[in-house]
Amino acid sequence: MPSYKLIYFDGRGRGEIARLLFAAGGIKYKDHRIPPTAEAWGEFKPKTPMGQLPVLEVDGTMICQSKAIARLIAKDIGMAGKTPVEQARADMICDSVEDLGNKLMFMFTEKDENKKEEKKKEFLEKTLPPTLDLFEKLASAEGYFVGNSLTWADVNFFAFFGFVNGFFPGDHLKGYVNLNKVMGNVSSNPGIEKWLKERPESTF
Amino acid sequence: MPSYKLTYFKHWGRAGVLRLLFAAGGIEFEDVRIEREQWPELKPKTPMGQIPILEVDGTIICQTKAIGRLIAKEAGLAGKTPLEAAQVDMIVDGLSDLQVKIVDFFIEKDEKKKQEKIKEFAEKTLPMFLDTYEKLANSSGHFVGDALTWADVDFFSLMFFLKDHLPNDPLKGHVNLTKVRDNVTSNPGIAAWMEKETSH
């Protein structure tokens, strides 16, 4: 087994998918959280491949980009998909979730409060529902995006929704039978269930 | 070998790299190129209302990178170990991040804003990106290991797409990246494909 060190800020953000997958697979890893100071990040940033976090150190090699990291861990724990086509299906779900996440970036970049409120409304009323309709069709009645067992596609969707719920309190998955099953399958995975109870509190 | 059917518009866009991967791997595929007018009818039949899509063994895969990874695996261009595969993935994801910035100026309708965005991209965003990527490529002209991977092909594809939008060769002065581009264009399958694609 390789030695793993995950480096991210002290929050869930783009690092949490890796932590959830390590938990699901029962894999020991070093959960290194960079202190929230300009110096700490400033010192570490030039050591990263692309000046960004998260970074995963695997036996001394640094991998960046949250999905590259997540896919590597998913392969290690048997949750990447059982065949190349299944793996491609998992990849496409995760990329689609990322596209949806990119539509939320205005929450960080929009400085005008009025425009921000308009964009929030547009996201909740125009962007999210039709996208969820498509995800609902892609999830099975048993609550899996790929095959008939948990993959990182399910875990990634779960992590993303944690993000959405943090911004917009409320049940946005109401009525989505398959998607609710996906969420249930992820949160009841024993390793993940334990992590959700024990993980450090953070503001994001 | 499975049967592959790729569907996209005619232009290079997001499918250019996928066609290159099939070419590099010498893999037969049905290269379906639709007109804009055909898109509304096809759209509801796609998983996420987008193209490119790849139909393989009765399953539809969407998302350029998901498709790219599948073809790359078939062509032996996805990295030799899980760790190498992760390195390929991270290079491709970084290129994808740059592509978001390209799309931003590409779709800008206000001509004045568009020119401003292109200027910022050409003078700030792209040079910074290429400085980072120059360090990630090795001196033999590969991003991962010592052989061609999807990471190299994807880099070439994006630079090829950009060349019509920029006044100068952005790779000038970037020794490793220029070697990456040369390694890709001298791959026999890719050379033959590019000859066909660009000869009209």
mmCIF file of C-alpha atoms in Angstrom:
data_model
loop_
_atom_site.group_PDB
_atom_site.id
_atom_site.type_symbol
_atom_site.label_atom_id
_atom_site.label_comp_id
_atom_site.label_asym_id
_atom_site.label_seq_id
_atom_site.Cartn_x
_atom_site.Cartn_y
_atom_site.Cartn_z
ATOM 1 C CA MET A 1 0.000 0.000 0.000
ATOM 2 C CA PRO A 2 1.419 3.443 -0.922
ATOM 3 C CA SER A 3 1.815 6.108 1.744
ATOM 4 C CA TYR A 4 -0.682 8.914 1.266
ATOM 5 C CA LYS A 5 -0.558 12.508 2.483
ATOM 6 C CA LEU A 6 -3.429 14.805 1.545
ATOM 7 C CA ILE A 7 -2.645 18.506 1.730
ATOM 8 C CA TYR A 8 -5.458 21.047 1.686
ATOM 9 C CA PHE A 9 -6.773 23.995 3.628
ATOM 10 C CA ASP A 10 -8.625 23.459 6.888
ATOM 11 C CA GLY A 11 -11.994 22.859 5.278
ATOM 12 C CA ARG A 12 -14.045 20.473 3.152
ATOM 13 C CA GLY A 13 -14.125 22.332 -0.193
ATOM 14 C CA ARG A 14 -12.209 20.518 -2.916
ATOM 15 C CA GLY A 15 -10.412 18.295 -0.421
ATOM 16 C CA GLU A 16 -13.388 16.495 1.040
ATOM 17 C CA ILE A 17 -13.996 14.049 -1.825
ATOM 18 C CA ALA A 18 -10.543 12.548 -1.151
ATOM 19 C CA ARG A 19 -11.223 12.311 2.595
ATOM 20 C CA LEU A 20 -14.603 10.650 2.017
ATOM 21 C CA LEU A 21 -13.014 8.089 -0.317
ATOM 22 C CA PHE A 22 -10.163 7.314 2.096
ATOM 23 C CA ALA A 23 -12.841 6.809 4.759
ATOM 24 C CA ALA A 24 -14.941 4.571 2.509
ATOM 25 C CA GLY A 25 -11.927 2.409 1.780
ATOM 26 C CA GLY A 26 -10.643 2.386 5.351
ATOM 27 C CA ILE A 27 -7.288 3.715 4.135
ATOM 28 C CA LYS A 28 -4.915 5.413 6.570
ATOM 29 C CA TYR A 29 -3.565 8.726 5.330
ATOM 30 C CA LYS A 30 -2.083 11.912 6.666
ATOM 31 C CA ASP A 31 -4.779 14.648 6.613
ATOM 32 C CA HIS A 32 -2.527 17.706 6.499
ATOM 33 C CA ARG A 33 -4.375 21.026 6.773
ATOM 34 C CA ILE A 34 -2.496 24.205 5.895
ATOM 35 C CA PRO A 35 -3.077 26.896 8.528
ATOM 36 C CA PRO A 36 -5.243 29.806 7.329
ATOM 37 C CA THR A 37 -2.398 32.319 7.062
ATOM 38 C CA ALA A 38 -0.958 33.971 3.976
ATOM 39 C CA GLU A 39 2.527 32.902 5.068
ATOM 40 C CA ALA A 40 1.681 29.239 5.424
ATOM 41 C CA TRP A 41 0.099 29.060 1.967
ATOM 42 C CA GLY A 42 2.666 31.413 0.456
ATOM 43 C CA GLU A 43 5.439 29.112 1.669
ATOM 44 C CA PHE A 44 3.841 25.937 0.378
ATOM 45 C CA LYS A 45 2.347 27.173 -2.904
ATOM 46 C CA PRO A 46 5.550 27.098 -5.011
ATOM 47 C CA LYS A 47 6.116 23.485 -3.978
ATOM 48 C CA THR A 48 2.851 22.410 -5.650
ATOM 49 C CA PRO A 49 2.666 21.379 -9.309
ATOM 50 C CA MET A 50 0.150 24.070 -10.332
ATOM 51 C CA GLY A 51 0.077 26.480 -7.400
ATOM 52 C CA GLN A 52 -3.177 24.985 -6.130
ATOM 53 C CA LEU A 53 -4.627 22.678 -3.505
ATOM 54 C CA PRO A 54 -5.542 19.915 -2.893
ATOM 55 C CA VAL A 55 -2.346 17.995 -3.477
ATOM 56 C CA LEU A 56 -1.857 14.299 -2.735
ATOM 57 C CA GLU A 57 1.631 13.047 -2.000
ATOM 58 C CA VAL A 58 1.900 9.394 -2.956
ATOM 59 C CA ASP A 59 5.219 7.814 -2.036
ATOM 60 C CA GLY A 60 6.779 11.253 -2.523
ATOM 61 C CA THR A 61 5.138 12.105 -5.879
ATOM 62 C CA MET A 62 2.754 15.083 -5.848
ATOM 63 C CA ILE A 63 -0.562 14.798 -7.648
ATOM 64 C CA CYS A 64 -2.770 17.877 -7.926
ATOM 65 C CA GLN A 65 -6.316 18.415 -9.262
ATOM 66 C CA SER A 66 -9.081 17.104 -7.010
ATOM 67 C CA LYS A 67 -10.568 14.646 -9.512
ATOM 68 C CA ALA A 68 -7.195 13.173 -10.525
ATOM 69 C CA ILE A 69 -6.595 12.602 -6.807
ATOM 70 C CA ALA A 70 -10.080 11.202 -6.184
ATOM 71 C CA ARG A 71 -9.865 8.807 -9.134
ATOM 72 C CA LEU A 72 -6.520 7.438 -7.912
ATOM 73 C CA ILE A 73 -7.935 6.760 -4.437
ATOM 74 C CA ALA A 74 -11.126 5.320 -5.973
ATOM 75 C CA LYS A 75 -9.037 2.830 -7.987
ATOM 76 C CA ASP A 76 -7.174 1.833 -4.848
ATOM 77 C CA ILE A 77 -10.424 1.111 -2.986
ATOM 78 C CA GLY A 78 -12.239 -0.572 -5.887
ATOM 79 C CA MET A 79 -14.726 2.266 -6.416
ATOM 80 C CA ALA A 80 -13.642 3.569 -9.816
ATOM 81 C CA GLY A 81 -15.912 1.302 -11.905
ATOM 82 C CA LYS A 82 -15.387 -2.358 -12.810
ATOM 83 C CA THR A 83 -14.721 -2.013 -16.549
ATOM 84 C CA PRO A 84 -13.309 0.778 -18.741
ATOM 85 C CA VAL A 85 -16.853 1.697 -19.838
ATOM 86 C CA GLU A 86 -18.086 1.757 -16.208
ATOM 87 C CA GLN A 87 -15.076 3.888 -15.326
ATOM 88 C CA ALA A 88 -15.979 6.266 -18.156
ATOM 89 C CA ARG A 89 -19.555 6.478 -16.821
ATOM 90 C CA ALA A 90 -18.209 7.339 -13.358
ATOM 91 C CA ASP A 91 -15.892 9.937 -14.922
ATOM 92 C CA MET A 92 -18.725 11.556 -16.884
ATOM 93 C CA ILE A 93 -20.915 11.877 -13.782
ATOM 94 C CA CYS A 94 -18.048 13.506 -11.871
ATOM 95 C CA ASP A 95 -17.232 15.894 -14.716
ATOM 96 C CA SER A 96 -20.916 16.853 -14.968
ATOM 97 C CA VAL A 97 -21.038 17.517 -11.232
ATOM 98 C CA GLU A 98 -17.968 19.723 -11.661
ATOM 99 C CA ASP A 99 -19.699 21.676 -14.457
ATOM 100 C CA LEU A 100 -22.611 22.300 -12.107
ATOM 101 C CA GLY A 101 -20.196 23.340 -9.379
ATOM 102 C CA ASN A 102 -18.561 25.850 -11.721
ATOM 103 C CA LYS A 103 -21.955 27.548 -12.076
ATOM 104 C CA LEU A 104 -21.750 28.246 -8.342
ATOM 105 C CA MET A 105 -18.402 30.041 -8.484
ATOM 106 C CA PHE A 106 -20.218 33.398 -8.544
ATOM 107 C CA MET A 107 -20.786 32.829 -4.806
ATOM 108 C CA PHE A 108 -17.067 33.582 -4.422
ATOM 109 C CA THR A 109 -16.496 36.028 -7.261
ATOM 110 C CA GLU A 110 -19.613 38.229 -7.447
ATOM 111 C CA LYS A 111 -18.999 41.299 -5.307
ATOM 112 C CA ASP A 112 -22.242 43.149 -6.057
ATOM 113 C CA GLU A 113 -24.755 41.927 -3.459
ATOM 114 C CA ASN A 114 -27.809 42.567 -5.641
ATOM 115 C CA LYS A 115 -26.312 40.740 -8.622
ATOM 116 C CA LYS A 116 -25.325 37.907 -6.281
ATOM 117 C CA GLU A 117 -28.908 37.527 -5.046
ATOM 118 C CA GLU A 118 -30.157 37.459 -8.649
ATOM 119 C CA LYS A 119 -27.614 34.784 -9.537
ATOM 120 C CA LYS A 120 -28.556 32.702 -6.467
ATOM 121 C CA LYS A 121 -32.197 32.837 -7.543
ATOM 122 C CA GLU A 122 -31.287 31.894 -11.107
ATOM 123 C CA PHE A 123 -29.170 28.961 -9.914
ATOM 124 C CA LEU A 124 -31.887 27.556 -7.652
ATOM 125 C CA GLU A 125 -34.775 28.085 -10.044
ATOM 126 C CA LYS A 126 -33.304 27.731 -13.532
ATOM 127 C CA THR A 127 -29.963 25.914 -13.380
ATOM 128 C CA LEU A 128 -30.282 23.313 -10.633
ATOM 129 C CA PRO A 129 -33.672 21.687 -11.325
ATOM 130 C CA PRO A 130 -33.170 20.701 -15.000
ATOM 131 C CA THR A 131 -29.683 19.422 -14.174
ATOM 132 C CA LEU A 132 -31.041 17.340 -11.307
ATOM 133 C CA ASP A 133 -33.680 15.960 -13.704
ATOM 134 C CA LEU A 134 -30.821 14.662 -15.888
ATOM 135 C CA PHE A 135 -28.877 13.239 -12.919
ATOM 136 C CA GLU A 136 -32.050 11.509 -11.678
ATOM 137 C CA LYS A 137 -32.290 9.614 -14.986
ATOM 138 C CA LEU A 138 -28.615 8.625 -14.771
ATOM 139 C CA ALA A 139 -28.937 7.210 -11.249
ATOM 140 C CA SER A 140 -30.465 3.744 -10.847
ATOM 141 C CA ALA A 141 -33.517 2.919 -8.744
ATOM 142 C CA GLU A 142 -31.119 1.214 -6.313
ATOM 143 C CA GLY A 143 -29.298 4.531 -5.906
ATOM 144 C CA TYR A 144 -26.088 4.070 -7.904
ATOM 145 C CA PHE A 145 -24.782 6.089 -10.814
ATOM 146 C CA VAL A 146 -22.684 3.196 -12.104
ATOM 147 C CA GLY A 147 -23.485 -0.502 -11.956
ATOM 148 C CA ASN A 148 -25.016 -1.788 -8.747
ATOM 149 C CA SER A 149 -22.475 -0.770 -6.152
ATOM 150 C CA LEU A 150 -21.003 2.403 -4.676
ATOM 151 C CA THR A 151 -18.517 4.246 -6.848
ATOM 152 C CA TRP A 152 -16.753 7.565 -6.508
ATOM 153 C CA ALA A 153 -19.456 9.040 -8.755
ATOM 154 C CA ASP A 154 -21.973 8.558 -5.930
ATOM 155 C CA VAL A 155 -19.554 9.867 -3.291
ATOM 156 C CA ASN A 156 -18.671 12.888 -5.453
ATOM 157 C CA PHE A 157 -22.346 13.750 -5.932
ATOM 158 C CA PHE A 158 -22.822 13.479 -2.161
ATOM 159 C CA ALA A 159 -19.832 15.759 -1.473
ATOM 160 C CA PHE A 160 -21.121 18.305 -3.974
ATOM 161 C CA PHE A 161 -24.514 18.395 -2.334
ATOM 162 C CA GLY A 162 -22.913 19.070 1.003
ATOM 163 C CA PHE A 163 -21.476 22.128 -0.728
ATOM 164 C CA VAL A 164 -24.869 23.195 -2.185
ATOM 165 C CA ASN A 165 -26.683 22.735 1.129
ATOM 166 C CA GLY A 166 -24.037 24.853 2.845
ATOM 167 C CA PHE A 167 -24.900 27.768 0.549
ATOM 168 C CA PHE A 168 -28.632 27.158 0.239
ATOM 169 C CA PRO A 169 -30.315 25.577 3.250
ATOM 170 C CA GLY A 170 -33.315 23.470 2.274
ATOM 171 C CA ASP A 171 -34.090 20.144 0.691
ATOM 172 C CA HIS A 172 -33.204 20.588 -2.971
ATOM 173 C CA LEU A 173 -33.440 16.862 -3.655
ATOM 174 C CA LYS A 174 -37.090 16.666 -2.648
ATOM 175 C CA GLY A 175 -38.905 14.387 -5.069
ATOM 176 C CA TYR A 176 -35.750 12.967 -6.624
ATOM 177 C CA VAL A 177 -36.193 9.332 -5.622
ATOM 178 C CA ASN A 178 -33.040 7.886 -7.179
ATOM 179 C CA LEU A 179 -30.819 10.764 -6.099
ATOM 180 C CA ASN A 180 -32.037 10.501 -2.521
ATOM 181 C CA LYS A 181 -31.158 6.798 -2.628
ATOM 182 C CA VAL A 182 -27.656 7.730 -3.862
ATOM 183 C CA MET A 183 -27.250 10.103 -0.911
ATOM 184 C CA GLY A 184 -28.459 7.382 1.465
ATOM 185 C CA ASN A 185 -26.100 4.773 0.016
ATOM 186 C CA VAL A 186 -23.145 7.104 0.480
ATOM 187 C CA SER A 187 -23.964 8.274 3.996
ATOM 188 C CA SER A 188 -24.632 4.744 5.189
ATOM 189 C CA ASN A 189 -21.311 3.373 3.905
ATOM 190 C CA PRO A 190 -19.727 2.383 7.248
ATOM 191 C CA GLY A 191 -16.416 4.204 6.723
ATOM 192 C CA ILE A 192 -18.140 7.350 5.480
ATOM 193 C CA GLU A 193 -20.740 7.253 8.243
ATOM 194 C CA LYS A 194 -17.963 7.176 10.819
ATOM 195 C CA TRP A 195 -16.058 10.004 9.104
ATOM 196 C CA LEU A 196 -19.154 12.198 8.924
ATOM 197 C CA LYS A 197 -19.504 11.878 12.695
ATOM 198 C CA GLU A 198 -15.836 12.400 13.502
ATOM 199 C CA ARG A 199 -14.529 14.859 10.923
ATOM 200 C CA PRO A 200 -13.254 18.208 12.168
ATOM 201 C CA GLU A 201 -15.636 21.136 12.089
ATOM 202 C CA SER A 202 -14.760 23.800 9.554
ATOM 203 C CA THR A 203 -16.363 26.878 8.101
ATOM 204 C CA PHE A 204 -16.336 25.604 4.523
ATOM 205 C CA MET B 1 -12.330 -4.362 -29.845
ATOM 206 C CA PRO B 2 -15.577 -2.485 -29.121
ATOM 207 C CA SER B 3 -17.238 -0.447 -31.839
ATOM 208 C CA TYR B 4 -16.926 3.298 -31.342
ATOM 209 C CA LYS B 5 -19.171 6.069 -32.648
ATOM 210 C CA LEU B 6 -18.176 9.646 -31.857
ATOM 211 C CA THR B 7 -20.688 12.445 -32.437
ATOM 212 C CA TYR B 8 -19.835 16.157 -32.464
ATOM 213 C CA PHE B 9 -20.030 19.205 -34.698
ATOM 214 C CA LYS B 10 -17.704 19.521 -37.665
ATOM 215 C CA HIS B 11 -15.158 21.820 -36.128
ATOM 216 C CA TRP B 12 -12.130 21.068 -33.949
ATOM 217 C CA GLY B 13 -13.685 22.357 -30.720
ATOM 218 C CA ARG B 14 -13.946 19.763 -27.977
ATOM 219 C CA ALA B 15 -13.722 16.668 -30.168
ATOM 220 C CA GLY B 16 -10.449 17.508 -31.915
ATOM 221 C CA VAL B 17 -8.388 15.774 -29.237
ATOM 222 C CA LEU B 18 -10.658 12.708 -29.294
ATOM 223 C CA ARG B 19 -10.201 12.203 -33.031
ATOM 224 C CA LEU B 20 -6.433 12.603 -32.504
ATOM 225 C CA LEU B 21 -6.466 9.883 -29.831
ATOM 226 C CA PHE B 22 -8.240 7.440 -32.140
ATOM 227 C CA ALA B 23 -5.664 8.312 -34.815
ATOM 228 C CA ALA B 24 -2.700 7.892 -32.463
ATOM 229 C CA GLY B 25 -3.982 4.493 -31.387
ATOM 230 C CA GLY B 26 -4.865 3.394 -34.922
ATOM 231 C CA ILE B 27 -8.405 2.717 -33.680
ATOM 232 C CA GLU B 28 -11.298 2.570 -36.139
ATOM 233 C CA PHE B 29 -14.260 4.742 -35.228
ATOM 234 C CA GLU B 30 -17.348 6.246 -36.790
ATOM 235 C CA ASP B 31 -16.676 10.001 -36.949
ATOM 236 C CA VAL B 32 -20.162 11.519 -37.006
ATOM 237 C CA ARG B 33 -20.145 15.293 -37.589
ATOM 238 C CA ILE B 34 -23.515 16.986 -37.321
ATOM 239 C CA GLU B 35 -24.779 20.325 -38.580
ATOM 240 C CA ARG B 36 -26.063 22.903 -36.080
ATOM 241 C CA GLU B 37 -29.616 22.295 -37.341
ATOM 242 C CA GLN B 38 -29.435 18.622 -36.342
ATOM 243 C CA TRP B 39 -28.491 19.399 -32.743
ATOM 244 C CA PRO B 40 -31.932 20.188 -31.233
ATOM 245 C CA GLU B 41 -33.218 16.749 -32.269
ATOM 246 C CA LEU B 42 -30.176 14.933 -30.897
ATOM 247 C CA LYS B 43 -29.853 16.897 -27.644
ATOM 248 C CA PRO B 44 -32.567 15.104 -25.597
ATOM 249 C CA LYS B 45 -31.043 11.746 -26.533
ATOM 250 C CA THR B 46 -27.732 12.650 -24.841
ATOM 251 C CA PRO B 47 -27.037 12.016 -21.142
ATOM 252 C CA MET B 48 -26.454 15.665 -20.186
ATOM 253 C CA GLY B 49 -27.744 17.575 -23.224
ATOM 254 C CA GLN B 50 -24.242 18.065 -24.601
ATOM 255 C CA ILE B 51 -21.813 16.761 -27.171
ATOM 256 C CA PRO B 52 -19.324 15.234 -27.799
ATOM 257 C CA ILE B 53 -20.792 11.834 -27.010
ATOM 258 C CA LEU B 54 -19.243 8.438 -27.586
ATOM 259 C CA GLU B 55 -21.399 5.398 -28.184
ATOM 260 C CA VAL B 56 -19.582 2.218 -27.222
ATOM 261 C CA ASP B 57 -21.123 -1.244 -26.810
ATOM 262 C CA GLY B 58 -24.598 0.291 -26.561
ATOM 263 C CA THR B 59 -23.616 2.761 -23.814
ATOM 264 C CA ILE B 60 -23.407 6.515 -24.302
ATOM 265 C CA ILE B 61 -20.538 8.377 -22.645
ATOM 266 C CA CYS B 62 -20.536 12.179 -22.513
ATOM 267 C CA GLN B 63 -17.934 14.661 -21.240
ATOM 268 C CA THR B 64 -14.826 15.152 -23.329
ATOM 269 C CA LYS B 65 -12.378 14.013 -20.659
ATOM 270 C CA ALA B 66 -14.334 10.875 -19.766
ATOM 271 C CA ILE B 67 -14.362 9.956 -23.452
ATOM 272 C CA GLY B 68 -10.709 10.939 -23.864
ATOM 273 C CA ARG B 69 -9.618 8.747 -20.976
ATOM 274 C CA LEU B 70 -11.514 5.744 -22.354
ATOM 275 C CA ILE B 71 -9.951 6.081 -25.823
ATOM 276 C CA ALA B 72 -6.527 6.793 -24.304
ATOM 277 C CA LYS B 73 -6.745 3.566 -22.268
ATOM 278 C CA GLU B 74 -7.642 1.629 -25.410
ATOM 279 C CA ALA B 75 -4.726 3.257 -27.251
ATOM 280 C CA GLY B 76 -2.245 2.643 -24.417
ATOM 281 C CA LEU B 77 -1.847 6.382 -23.869
ATOM 282 C CA ALA B 78 -3.359 6.754 -20.397
ATOM 283 C CA GLY B 79 -0.216 6.131 -18.322
ATOM 284 C CA LYS B 80 1.484 2.838 -17.421
ATOM 285 C CA THR B 81 0.622 2.715 -13.699
ATOM 286 C CA PRO B 82 -2.212 4.167 -11.565
ATOM 287 C CA LEU B 83 0.178 6.902 -10.417
ATOM 288 C CA GLU B 84 1.185 7.749 -13.995
ATOM 289 C CA ALA B 85 -2.519 7.755 -14.921
ATOM 290 C CA ALA B 86 -3.106 10.283 -12.128
ATOM 291 C CA GLN B 87 -0.286 12.438 -13.504
ATOM 292 C CA VAL B 88 -1.856 12.298 -16.975
ATOM 293 C CA ASP B 89 -5.225 13.186 -15.437
ATOM 294 C CA MET B 90 -3.841 16.198 -13.591
ATOM 295 C CA ILE B 91 -2.208 17.617 -16.727
ATOM 296 C CA VAL B 92 -5.459 17.205 -18.652
ATOM 297 C CA ASP B 93 -7.490 18.796 -15.830
ATOM 298 C CA GLY B 94 -5.130 21.787 -15.798
ATOM 299 C CA LEU B 95 -5.621 22.173 -19.556
ATOM 300 C CA SER B 96 -9.356 22.007 -18.947
ATOM 301 C CA ASP B 97 -9.063 24.895 -16.467
ATOM 302 C CA LEU B 98 -7.314 26.932 -19.165
ATOM 303 C CA GLN B 99 -10.014 25.976 -21.635
ATOM 304 C CA VAL B 100 -12.640 27.559 -19.355
ATOM 305 C CA LYS B 101 -10.792 30.866 -19.777
ATOM 306 C CA ILE B 102 -10.644 30.352 -23.548
ATOM 307 C CA VAL B 103 -14.379 29.662 -23.745
ATOM 308 C CA ASP B 104 -14.928 32.886 -21.798
ATOM 309 C CA PHE B 105 -13.407 35.054 -24.549
ATOM 310 C CA PHE B 106 -14.607 32.813 -27.345
ATOM 311 C CA ILE B 107 -18.294 33.313 -26.508
ATOM 312 C CA GLU B 108 -18.038 37.030 -25.648
ATOM 313 C CA LYS B 109 -20.481 38.827 -27.922
ATOM 314 C CA ASP B 110 -19.322 42.393 -27.242
ATOM 315 C CA GLU B 111 -16.448 42.836 -29.705
ATOM 316 C CA LYS B 112 -14.613 45.418 -27.587
ATOM 317 C CA LYS B 113 -14.829 43.245 -24.432
ATOM 318 C CA LYS B 114 -13.772 40.265 -26.507
ATOM 319 C CA GLN B 115 -10.600 41.961 -27.686
ATOM 320 C CA GLU B 116 -9.816 43.024 -24.097
ATOM 321 C CA LYS B 117 -10.286 39.462 -22.880
ATOM 322 C CA ILE B 118 -8.114 38.059 -25.674
ATOM 323 C CA LYS B 119 -5.396 40.596 -24.830
ATOM 324 C CA GLU B 120 -5.467 39.636 -21.132
ATOM 325 C CA PHE B 121 -5.413 35.979 -22.056
ATOM 326 C CA ALA B 122 -2.523 36.332 -24.506
ATOM 327 C CA GLU B 123 -0.431 38.632 -22.313
ATOM 328 C CA LYS B 124 -1.093 37.323 -18.797
ATOM 329 C CA THR B 125 -3.108 34.130 -18.457
ATOM 330 C CA LEU B 126 -1.491 32.009 -21.146
ATOM 331 C CA PRO B 127 2.164 32.949 -20.429
ATOM 332 C CA MET B 128 1.711 32.142 -16.723
ATOM 333 C CA PHE B 129 0.107 28.842 -17.628
ATOM 334 C CA LEU B 130 2.843 27.933 -20.090
ATOM 335 C CA ASP B 131 5.577 28.762 -17.562
ATOM 336 C CA THR B 132 3.968 26.268 -15.168
ATOM 337 C CA TYR B 133 3.528 23.635 -17.860
ATOM 338 C CA GLU B 134 7.094 24.068 -19.153
ATOM 339 C CA LYS B 135 8.261 22.866 -15.717
ATOM 340 C CA LEU B 136 5.819 19.952 -15.765
ATOM 341 C CA ALA B 137 7.060 18.677 -19.126
ATOM 342 C CA ASN B 138 10.397 16.893 -19.206
ATOM 343 C CA SER B 139 13.294 17.575 -21.549
ATOM 344 C CA SER B 140 12.373 14.643 -23.795
ATOM 345 C CA GLY B 141 9.073 16.376 -24.509
ATOM 346 C CA HIS B 142 6.651 14.343 -22.416
ATOM 347 C CA PHE B 143 4.439 15.292 -19.502
ATOM 348 C CA VAL B 144 4.444 11.802 -17.994
ATOM 349 C CA GLY B 145 7.195 9.230 -18.176
ATOM 350 C CA ASP B 146 9.152 8.913 -21.388
ATOM 351 C CA ALA B 147 6.465 8.092 -23.922
ATOM 352 C CA LEU B 148 3.516 9.796 -25.570
ATOM 353 C CA THR B 149 0.387 10.054 -23.425
ATOM 354 C CA TRP B 150 -3.024 11.681 -23.740
ATOM 355 C CA ALA B 151 -1.575 14.576 -21.706
ATOM 356 C CA ASP B 152 0.799 15.443 -24.562
ATOM 357 C CA VAL B 153 -1.921 15.013 -27.205
ATOM 358 C CA ASP B 154 -4.367 17.163 -25.227
ATOM 359 C CA PHE B 155 -1.755 19.915 -24.850
ATOM 360 C CA PHE B 156 -1.096 19.884 -28.585
ATOM 361 C CA SER B 157 -4.812 19.921 -29.355
ATOM 362 C CA LEU B 158 -5.439 23.015 -27.256
ATOM 363 C CA MET B 159 -2.426 24.851 -28.718
ATOM 364 C CA PHE B 160 -3.618 23.910 -32.212
ATOM 365 C CA PHE B 161 -7.052 25.325 -31.439
ATOM 366 C CA LEU B 162 -5.509 28.530 -30.066
ATOM 367 C CA LYS B 163 -3.168 29.285 -32.928
ATOM 368 C CA ASP B 164 -5.871 30.949 -35.025
ATOM 369 C CA HIS B 165 -6.715 33.300 -32.149
ATOM 370 C CA LEU B 166 -3.242 34.486 -31.214
ATOM 371 C CA PRO B 167 -0.805 36.679 -33.166
ATOM 372 C CA ASN B 168 2.369 34.740 -32.280
ATOM 373 C CA ASP B 169 3.487 31.225 -31.463
ATOM 374 C CA PRO B 170 2.962 31.057 -27.685
ATOM 375 C CA LEU B 171 5.435 28.174 -27.362
ATOM 376 C CA LYS B 172 8.359 30.294 -28.525
ATOM 377 C CA GLY B 173 11.037 30.069 -25.833
ATOM 378 C CA HIS B 174 9.459 27.047 -24.167
ATOM 379 C CA VAL B 175 11.911 24.296 -25.007
ATOM 380 C CA ASN B 176 10.140 21.349 -23.344
ATOM 381 C CA LEU B 177 6.689 22.336 -24.573
ATOM 382 C CA THR B 178 7.956 22.735 -28.133
ATOM 383 C CA LYS B 179 9.347 19.182 -27.877
ATOM 384 C CA VAL B 180 5.940 17.961 -26.614
ATOM 385 C CA ARG B 181 4.307 19.498 -29.672
ATOM 386 C CA ASP B 182 6.915 17.935 -31.968
ATOM 387 C CA ASN B 183 6.473 14.502 -30.368
ATOM 388 C CA VAL B 184 2.730 14.679 -30.947
ATOM 389 C CA THR B 185 2.885 15.887 -34.551
ATOM 390 C CA SER B 186 5.473 13.262 -35.450
ATOM 391 C CA ASN B 187 3.342 10.384 -34.145
ATOM 392 C CA PRO B 188 2.548 8.553 -37.409
ATOM 393 C CA GLY B 189 -1.200 8.164 -36.800
ATOM 394 C CA ILE B 190 -1.530 11.796 -35.759
ATOM 395 C CA ALA B 191 0.632 13.081 -38.631
ATOM 396 C CA ALA B 192 -1.568 11.285 -41.164
ATOM 397 C CA TRP B 193 -4.746 12.544 -39.460
ATOM 398 C CA MET B 194 -3.565 16.164 -39.322
ATOM 399 C CA GLU B 195 -2.581 16.006 -42.992
ATOM 400 C CA LYS B 196 -6.135 14.920 -43.841
ATOM 401 C CA GLU B 197 -7.832 17.401 -41.489
ATOM 402 C CA THR B 198 -5.911 20.488 -42.537
ATOM 403 C CA SER B 199 -5.622 19.928 -46.253
ATOM 404 C CA HIS B 200 -8.768 21.762 -47.398
#
